[in-house]
mmCIF file of C-alpha atoms and ligand atoms in Angstrom:
data_model
loop_
_atom_site.group_PDB
_atom_site.id
_atom_site.type_symbol
_atom_site.label_atom_id
_atom_site.label_comp_id
_atom_site.label_asym_id
_atom_site.label_seq_id
_atom_site.Cartn_x
_atom_site.Cartn_y
_atom_site.Cartn_z
ATOM 1 C CA MET A 1 135.423 89.922 -0.015
ATOM 2 C CA THR A 2 133.405 89.188 -3.140
ATOM 3 C CA HIS A 3 129.771 90.040 -3.598
ATOM 4 C CA THR A 4 127.799 87.559 -5.605
ATOM 5 C CA ARG A 5 124.574 89.400 -4.848
ATOM 6 C CA PRO A 6 124.121 93.100 -5.584
ATOM 7 C CA ARG A 7 124.282 95.359 -2.549
ATOM 8 C CA ILE A 8 121.096 97.411 -2.431
ATOM 9 C CA LEU A 9 120.341 100.453 -0.280
ATOM 10 C CA VAL A 10 116.638 100.915 0.466
ATOM 11 C CA THR A 11 115.193 104.179 1.742
ATOM 12 C CA ASN A 12 111.842 106.032 1.705
ATOM 13 C CA ASP A 13 110.085 109.193 2.864
ATOM 14 C CA ASP A 14 107.112 107.598 4.653
ATOM 15 C CA GLY A 15 109.355 106.637 7.554
ATOM 16 C CA VAL A 16 111.030 103.492 8.793
ATOM 17 C CA ARG A 17 107.783 101.942 10.042
ATOM 18 C CA ALA A 18 105.927 102.336 6.730
ATOM 19 C CA PRO A 19 104.474 99.137 5.267
ATOM 20 C CA GLY A 20 105.686 100.091 1.771
ATOM 21 C CA LEU A 21 109.293 100.088 2.993
ATOM 22 C CA LYS A 22 108.915 96.658 4.586
ATOM 23 C CA ALA A 23 107.346 95.239 1.414
ATOM 24 C CA LEU A 24 110.167 96.674 -0.700
ATOM 25 C CA ALA A 25 112.953 95.382 1.537
ATOM 26 C CA ARG A 26 111.303 91.951 1.702
ATOM 27 C CA ALA A 27 110.989 91.708 -2.101
ATOM 28 C CA LEU A 28 114.625 92.669 -2.725
ATOM 29 C CA THR A 29 116.112 90.479 0.026
ATOM 30 C CA GLY A 30 117.380 87.288 -1.521
ATOM 31 C CA PHE A 31 117.945 88.924 -4.877
ATOM 32 C CA GLY A 32 120.231 91.440 -3.225
ATOM 33 C CA GLU A 33 122.033 92.153 0.000
ATOM 34 C CA VAL A 34 119.637 94.761 1.397
ATOM 35 C CA THR A 35 120.435 97.535 3.863
ATOM 36 C CA VAL A 36 117.563 99.802 4.942
ATOM 37 C CA VAL A 37 118.307 103.371 6.059
ATOM 38 C CA ALA A 38 115.109 105.406 6.417
ATOM 39 C CA PRO A 39 113.806 108.470 8.245
ATOM 40 C CA ASP A 40 112.580 107.827 11.809
ATOM 41 C CA ARG A 41 109.285 109.597 10.943
ATOM 42 C CA GLU A 42 107.334 110.582 7.882
ATOM 43 C CA GLN A 43 109.196 112.997 5.610
ATOM 44 C CA SER A 44 106.722 113.177 2.709
ATOM 45 C CA GLY A 45 107.165 116.493 0.893
ATOM 46 C CA ALA A 46 110.720 116.868 2.233
ATOM 47 C CA SER A 47 111.967 117.025 -1.352
ATOM 48 C CA HIS A 48 115.767 117.011 -1.612
ATOM 49 C CA ALA A 49 116.350 118.711 1.732
ATOM 50 C CA LEU A 50 119.694 118.151 3.449
ATOM 51 C CA THR A 51 119.956 118.810 7.191
ATOM 52 C CA LEU A 52 122.779 121.270 7.763
ATOM 53 C CA ARG A 53 121.894 123.134 10.956
ATOM 54 C CA GLN A 54 121.471 120.324 13.435
ATOM 55 C CA PRO A 55 123.202 117.044 14.220
ATOM 56 C CA LEU A 56 121.850 113.720 12.987
ATOM 57 C CA ARG A 57 121.593 110.479 14.888
ATOM 58 C CA ILE A 58 121.468 106.927 13.596
ATOM 59 C CA GLU A 59 119.573 104.181 15.392
ATOM 60 C CA ARG A 60 120.270 100.545 14.552
ATOM 61 C CA LEU A 61 116.909 98.782 14.779
ATOM 62 C CA GLU A 62 117.766 95.269 13.702
ATOM 63 C CA SER A 63 120.297 93.627 11.421
ATOM 64 C CA GLY A 64 120.488 95.702 8.246
ATOM 65 C CA TRP A 65 117.847 98.222 9.402
ATOM 66 C CA TYR A 66 118.675 101.762 10.493
ATOM 67 C CA SER A 67 116.682 104.912 11.138
ATOM 68 C CA VAL A 68 117.938 108.497 10.955
ATOM 69 C CA ASP A 69 116.258 111.550 12.482
ATOM 70 C CA GLY A 70 116.491 113.391 9.178
ATOM 71 C CA THR A 71 115.348 113.485 5.566
ATOM 72 C CA PRO A 72 115.663 110.805 2.878
ATOM 73 C CA THR A 73 118.664 112.726 1.488
ATOM 74 C CA ASP A 74 120.297 112.645 4.937
ATOM 75 C CA CYS A 75 119.645 108.894 5.101
ATOM 76 C CA VAL A 76 121.332 108.196 1.769
ATOM 77 C CA ASN A 77 124.333 110.354 2.714
ATOM 78 C CA LEU A 78 124.819 108.620 6.054
ATOM 79 C CA ALA A 79 124.305 105.237 4.414
ATOM 80 C CA PHE A 80 126.977 105.786 1.765
ATOM 81 C CA PHE A 81 129.572 107.466 3.951
ATOM 82 C CA HIS A 82 129.063 105.945 7.374
ATOM 83 C CA ILE A 83 126.806 102.894 7.544
ATOM 84 C CA LEU A 84 127.853 101.082 4.365
ATOM 85 C CA LYS A 85 131.127 102.913 3.665
ATOM 86 C CA PHE A 86 130.881 101.747 0.035
ATOM 87 C CA THR A 87 128.822 102.609 -3.025
ATOM 88 C CA PRO A 88 125.962 100.122 -3.328
ATOM 89 C CA GLU A 89 125.153 98.650 -6.723
ATOM 90 C CA LEU A 90 121.616 100.085 -6.500
ATOM 91 C CA VAL A 91 119.485 102.503 -4.474
ATOM 92 C CA VAL A 92 115.718 101.926 -4.310
ATOM 93 C CA SER A 93 113.422 104.466 -2.637
ATOM 94 C CA GLY A 94 109.828 103.686 -1.618
ATOM 95 C CA ILE A 95 107.381 102.210 -1.896
ATOM 96 C CA ASN A 96 105.563 105.486 -1.372
ATOM 97 C CA ALA A 97 101.897 105.433 -0.353
ATOM 98 C CA GLY A 98 100.697 107.876 -3.007
ATOM 99 C CA TYR A 99 101.734 108.428 -6.607
ATOM 100 C CA ASN A 100 104.604 110.755 -7.489
ATOM 101 C CA LEU A 101 103.445 112.106 -10.850
ATOM 102 C CA GLY A 102 104.042 115.332 -12.760
ATOM 103 C CA GLU A 103 105.373 118.234 -10.697
ATOM 104 C CA ASP A 104 104.800 116.220 -7.515
ATOM 105 C CA THR A 105 108.174 114.629 -8.220
ATOM 106 C CA THR A 106 109.802 117.936 -7.246
ATOM 107 C CA TYR A 107 108.203 117.871 -3.778
ATOM 108 C CA SER A 108 108.802 114.185 -3.286
ATOM 109 C CA GLY A 109 111.169 112.849 -0.655
ATOM 110 C CA THR A 110 110.825 109.445 -2.304
ATOM 111 C CA VAL A 111 112.191 110.720 -5.622
ATOM 112 C CA ALA A 112 114.838 112.752 -3.760
ATOM 113 C CA GLY A 113 116.120 109.624 -1.995
ATOM 114 C CA ALA A 114 116.712 108.024 -5.387
ATOM 115 C CA LEU A 115 118.169 111.253 -6.785
ATOM 116 C CA GLU A 116 120.663 111.420 -3.939
ATOM 117 C CA GLY A 117 121.689 107.842 -4.668
ATOM 118 C CA ARG A 118 122.300 108.821 -8.295
ATOM 119 C CA ILE A 119 124.262 111.944 -7.331
ATOM 120 C CA LEU A 120 126.461 109.856 -5.030
ATOM 121 C CA GLY A 121 127.120 107.342 -7.800
ATOM 122 C CA ALA A 122 124.596 104.479 -7.764
ATOM 123 C CA PRO A 123 121.844 103.675 -10.266
ATOM 124 C CA SER A 124 118.565 104.482 -8.574
ATOM 125 C CA LEU A 125 114.838 103.807 -8.650
ATOM 126 C CA ALA A 126 111.895 105.570 -6.989
ATOM 127 C CA LEU A 127 108.717 103.519 -6.442
ATOM 128 C CA SER A 128 105.253 104.809 -5.628
ATOM 129 C CA THR A 129 101.768 103.376 -5.647
ATOM 130 C CA VAL A 130 98.218 104.339 -4.697
ATOM 131 C CA ALA A 131 97.730 106.359 -1.505
ATOM 132 C CA ASP A 132 95.444 103.794 0.131
ATOM 133 C CA ALA A 133 97.598 100.787 -0.702
ATOM 134 C CA ASP A 134 97.099 97.745 1.523
ATOM 135 C CA GLU A 135 99.597 94.937 2.042
ATOM 136 C CA ALA A 136 98.486 93.163 -1.145
ATOM 137 C CA GLN A 137 98.957 96.300 -3.242
ATOM 138 C CA PHE A 138 102.388 96.978 -1.756
ATOM 139 C CA ALA A 139 103.271 93.385 -2.652
ATOM 140 C CA VAL A 140 102.239 94.058 -6.270
ATOM 141 C CA ALA A 141 104.387 97.197 -6.342
ATOM 142 C CA ALA A 142 107.268 95.308 -4.708
ATOM 143 C CA THR A 143 107.154 92.753 -7.533
ATOM 144 C CA VAL A 144 107.545 95.654 -9.968
ATOM 145 C CA ALA A 145 110.441 96.975 -7.862
ATOM 146 C CA LEU A 146 112.200 93.614 -8.053
ATOM 147 C CA ARG A 147 111.676 93.336 -11.819
ATOM 148 C CA MET A 148 112.953 96.866 -12.430
ATOM 149 C CA SER A 149 115.914 96.364 -10.080
ATOM 150 C CA GLN A 150 116.914 93.272 -12.073
ATOM 151 C CA GLU A 151 116.567 95.209 -15.350
ATOM 152 C CA VAL A 152 118.674 98.117 -14.133
ATOM 153 C CA LEU A 153 121.387 95.894 -12.687
ATOM 154 C CA SER A 154 121.667 93.770 -15.824
ATOM 155 C CA ARG A 155 121.436 96.658 -18.334
ATOM 156 C CA GLY A 156 122.723 99.648 -16.367
ATOM 157 C CA LEU A 157 121.453 103.201 -16.810
ATOM 158 C CA SER A 158 123.548 105.087 -19.363
ATOM 159 C CA PHE A 159 122.172 108.540 -18.461
ATOM 160 C CA ASP A 160 122.780 110.732 -15.422
ATOM 161 C CA GLY A 161 119.432 110.141 -13.783
ATOM 162 C CA LEU A 162 116.961 107.741 -12.249
ATOM 163 C CA LEU A 163 113.714 105.930 -12.979
ATOM 164 C CA ASN A 164 110.534 107.232 -11.351
ATOM 165 C CA ILE A 165 108.111 104.309 -11.240
ATOM 166 C CA ASN A 166 104.404 104.501 -10.351
ATOM 167 C CA VAL A 167 102.396 101.322 -9.882
ATOM 168 C CA PRO A 168 98.578 101.320 -10.241
ATOM 169 C CA ARG A 169 96.225 98.637 -8.986
ATOM 170 C CA ALA A 170 96.312 95.373 -10.980
ATOM 171 C CA PRO A 171 98.808 96.697 -13.560
ATOM 172 C CA GLY A 172 98.335 95.268 -17.038
ATOM 173 C CA GLY A 173 101.885 96.087 -18.197
ATOM 174 C CA TYR A 174 104.468 98.841 -18.383
ATOM 175 C CA ARG A 175 104.646 102.139 -20.261
ATOM 176 C CA VAL A 176 107.675 104.422 -20.552
ATOM 177 C CA THR A 177 106.392 107.935 -19.971
ATOM 178 C CA ARG A 178 107.318 111.563 -19.507
ATOM 179 C CA GLN A 179 106.560 113.806 -16.539
ATOM 180 C CA GLY A 180 103.019 115.165 -16.708
ATOM 181 C CA ARG A 181 101.764 118.647 -15.950
ATOM 182 C CA ARG A 182 99.223 119.409 -13.267
ATOM 183 C CA VAL A 183 96.388 121.896 -13.577
ATOM 184 C CA PHE A 184 96.963 123.905 -10.425
ATOM 185 C CA ARG A 185 93.917 124.957 -8.443
ATOM 186 C CA GLU A 186 93.802 126.724 -5.152
ATOM 187 C CA GLY A 187 94.146 124.048 -2.498
ATOM 188 C CA LEU A 188 94.524 126.222 0.553
ATOM 189 C CA LEU A 189 92.228 125.910 3.543
ATOM 190 C CA ALA A 190 92.230 128.714 6.139
ATOM 191 C CA ARG A 191 90.792 128.131 9.624
ATOM 192 C CA GLN A 192 91.074 129.687 13.051
ATOM 193 C CA ASP A 193 92.750 128.231 16.097
ATOM 194 C CA PRO A 194 91.099 128.528 19.564
ATOM 195 C CA LYS A 195 92.797 131.919 20.064
ATOM 196 C CA GLY A 196 91.347 133.276 16.844
ATOM 197 C CA ARG A 197 94.569 133.222 14.843
ATOM 198 C CA GLU A 198 94.375 131.914 11.295
ATOM 199 C CA TYR A 199 96.174 128.751 10.249
ATOM 200 C CA TYR A 200 96.390 127.054 6.877
ATOM 201 C CA TRP A 201 96.459 123.633 5.272
ATOM 202 C CA ILE A 202 98.140 123.278 1.863
ATOM 203 C CA GLY A 203 97.338 120.636 -0.716
ATOM 204 C CA LEU A 204 93.645 119.905 -0.533
ATOM 205 C CA ALA A 205 92.849 120.388 -4.230
ATOM 206 C CA PRO A 206 91.981 117.213 -6.138
ATOM 207 C CA SER A 207 94.471 116.042 -8.770
ATOM 208 C CA GLU A 208 93.745 117.363 -12.237
ATOM 209 C CA TRP A 209 96.130 116.870 -15.146
ATOM 210 C CA GLN A 210 96.763 118.536 -18.470
ATOM 211 C CA PRO A 211 95.774 115.987 -21.125
ATOM 212 C CA ASP A 212 98.864 114.150 -22.452
ATOM 213 C CA PRO A 213 98.718 110.522 -23.589
ATOM 214 C CA LEU A 214 102.494 110.161 -23.105
ATOM 215 C CA ALA A 215 102.447 111.423 -19.518
ATOM 216 C CA ASP A 216 102.966 109.465 -16.316
ATOM 217 C CA HIS A 217 99.421 110.176 -15.066
ATOM 218 C CA ALA A 218 97.897 108.819 -18.301
ATOM 219 C CA ALA A 219 99.755 105.522 -17.868
ATOM 220 C CA VAL A 220 98.532 104.851 -14.331
ATOM 221 C CA ALA A 221 95.015 105.936 -15.370
ATOM 222 C CA ALA A 222 95.238 103.284 -18.121
ATOM 223 C CA GLY A 223 96.254 100.665 -15.528
ATOM 224 C CA LEU A 224 99.903 100.542 -16.593
ATOM 225 C CA VAL A 225 103.100 100.856 -14.573
ATOM 226 C CA SER A 226 104.555 104.261 -15.447
ATOM 227 C CA VAL A 227 108.351 104.339 -15.887
ATOM 228 C CA THR A 228 109.732 107.874 -16.288
ATOM 229 C CA PRO A 229 113.441 108.520 -16.723
ATOM 230 C CA LEU A 230 114.349 111.662 -14.754
ATOM 231 C CA HIS A 231 117.570 113.575 -15.295
ATOM 232 C CA ALA A 232 119.706 114.761 -12.387
ATOM 233 C CA ASP A 233 121.061 117.666 -14.480
ATOM 234 C CA MET A 234 118.090 120.046 -14.589
ATOM 235 C CA THR A 235 119.633 122.262 -17.287
ATOM 236 C CA PHE A 236 117.144 122.790 -20.110
ATOM 237 C CA HIS A 237 119.695 122.775 -22.897
ATOM 238 C CA PRO A 238 117.463 124.098 -25.747
ATOM 239 C CA ALA A 239 116.919 127.308 -23.720
ATOM 240 C CA ILE A 240 120.616 128.193 -23.512
ATOM 241 C CA PRO A 241 120.683 130.098 -26.883
ATOM 242 C CA GLU A 242 117.518 132.018 -25.943
ATOM 243 C CA ILE A 243 119.001 133.305 -22.667
ATOM 244 C CA ARG A 244 122.375 133.987 -24.313
ATOM 245 C CA ASP A 245 120.531 136.197 -26.807
ATOM 246 C CA TRP A 246 119.565 138.510 -23.940
ATOM 247 C CA GLY A 247 123.063 139.932 -24.330
ATOM 248 C CA LEU A 248 123.794 140.024 -20.611
ATOM 249 C CA PRO A 249 127.179 141.596 -19.819
ATOM 250 C CA SER A 250 129.876 138.995 -20.352
ATOM 251 C CA GLU A 251 132.149 137.760 -17.633
ATOM 252 C CA SER A 252 135.001 139.905 -18.993
ATOM 253 C CA ALA A 253 132.954 143.105 -19.162
ATOM 254 C CA HIS A 254 131.798 143.769 -15.617
ATOM 255 C CA PRO A 255 128.320 145.307 -15.328
HETATM 256 MN MN1 MN B 1 105.659 109.741 1.207
#
């Protein structure tokens, strides 16, 4: 069997019913042979979690659409090894309702879905846009997803990583960026339940960024699509000599 169109796996972390997922799958269908495997409910903030302590179930919703009662990483695993049983030419995760900028990429299930695709051997993209995106905005972001999918499939990605793409409203162009740094403020809200026990909500602080014109957040603030290459190998190579200089006992000399 020959494949004239690229086989594309689409996943997300907003869940299988999310409008961003539908917009993405729609935009890539025709260009590619699209299979959607997505969590059966929202998994935002799931990061790169893999479900190891409970079974997973797959539900076939319609032709080429599947849901899994797990994380985006679970979805990509089941897609590669059970649903597709081959390595797709591309994995695209999104389109997330809400940017994934700076350190947020480390919490992101959207980015993790793409990362898992990369780890399992396919070039991968993560797509995010504004939190209050409507259908028209998702369509704008889906156009970006199609363009970037075509670029990646024609050029390839020579590095061991993925592209994290954030799409603002009415983008005026693209900018290749680096991951920004957040200014962390306390974002914890404590309240009491009806029995008087305290409970907490995390993540209520407004976004504030360390100034950096090359950062992802600066690009979207300037109305540009931010394209950040992320590396799957998190080793910070320049730090290796520094830690070696600590003179920790070597492997041959047991501590
Ligand atoms: Mn999400």
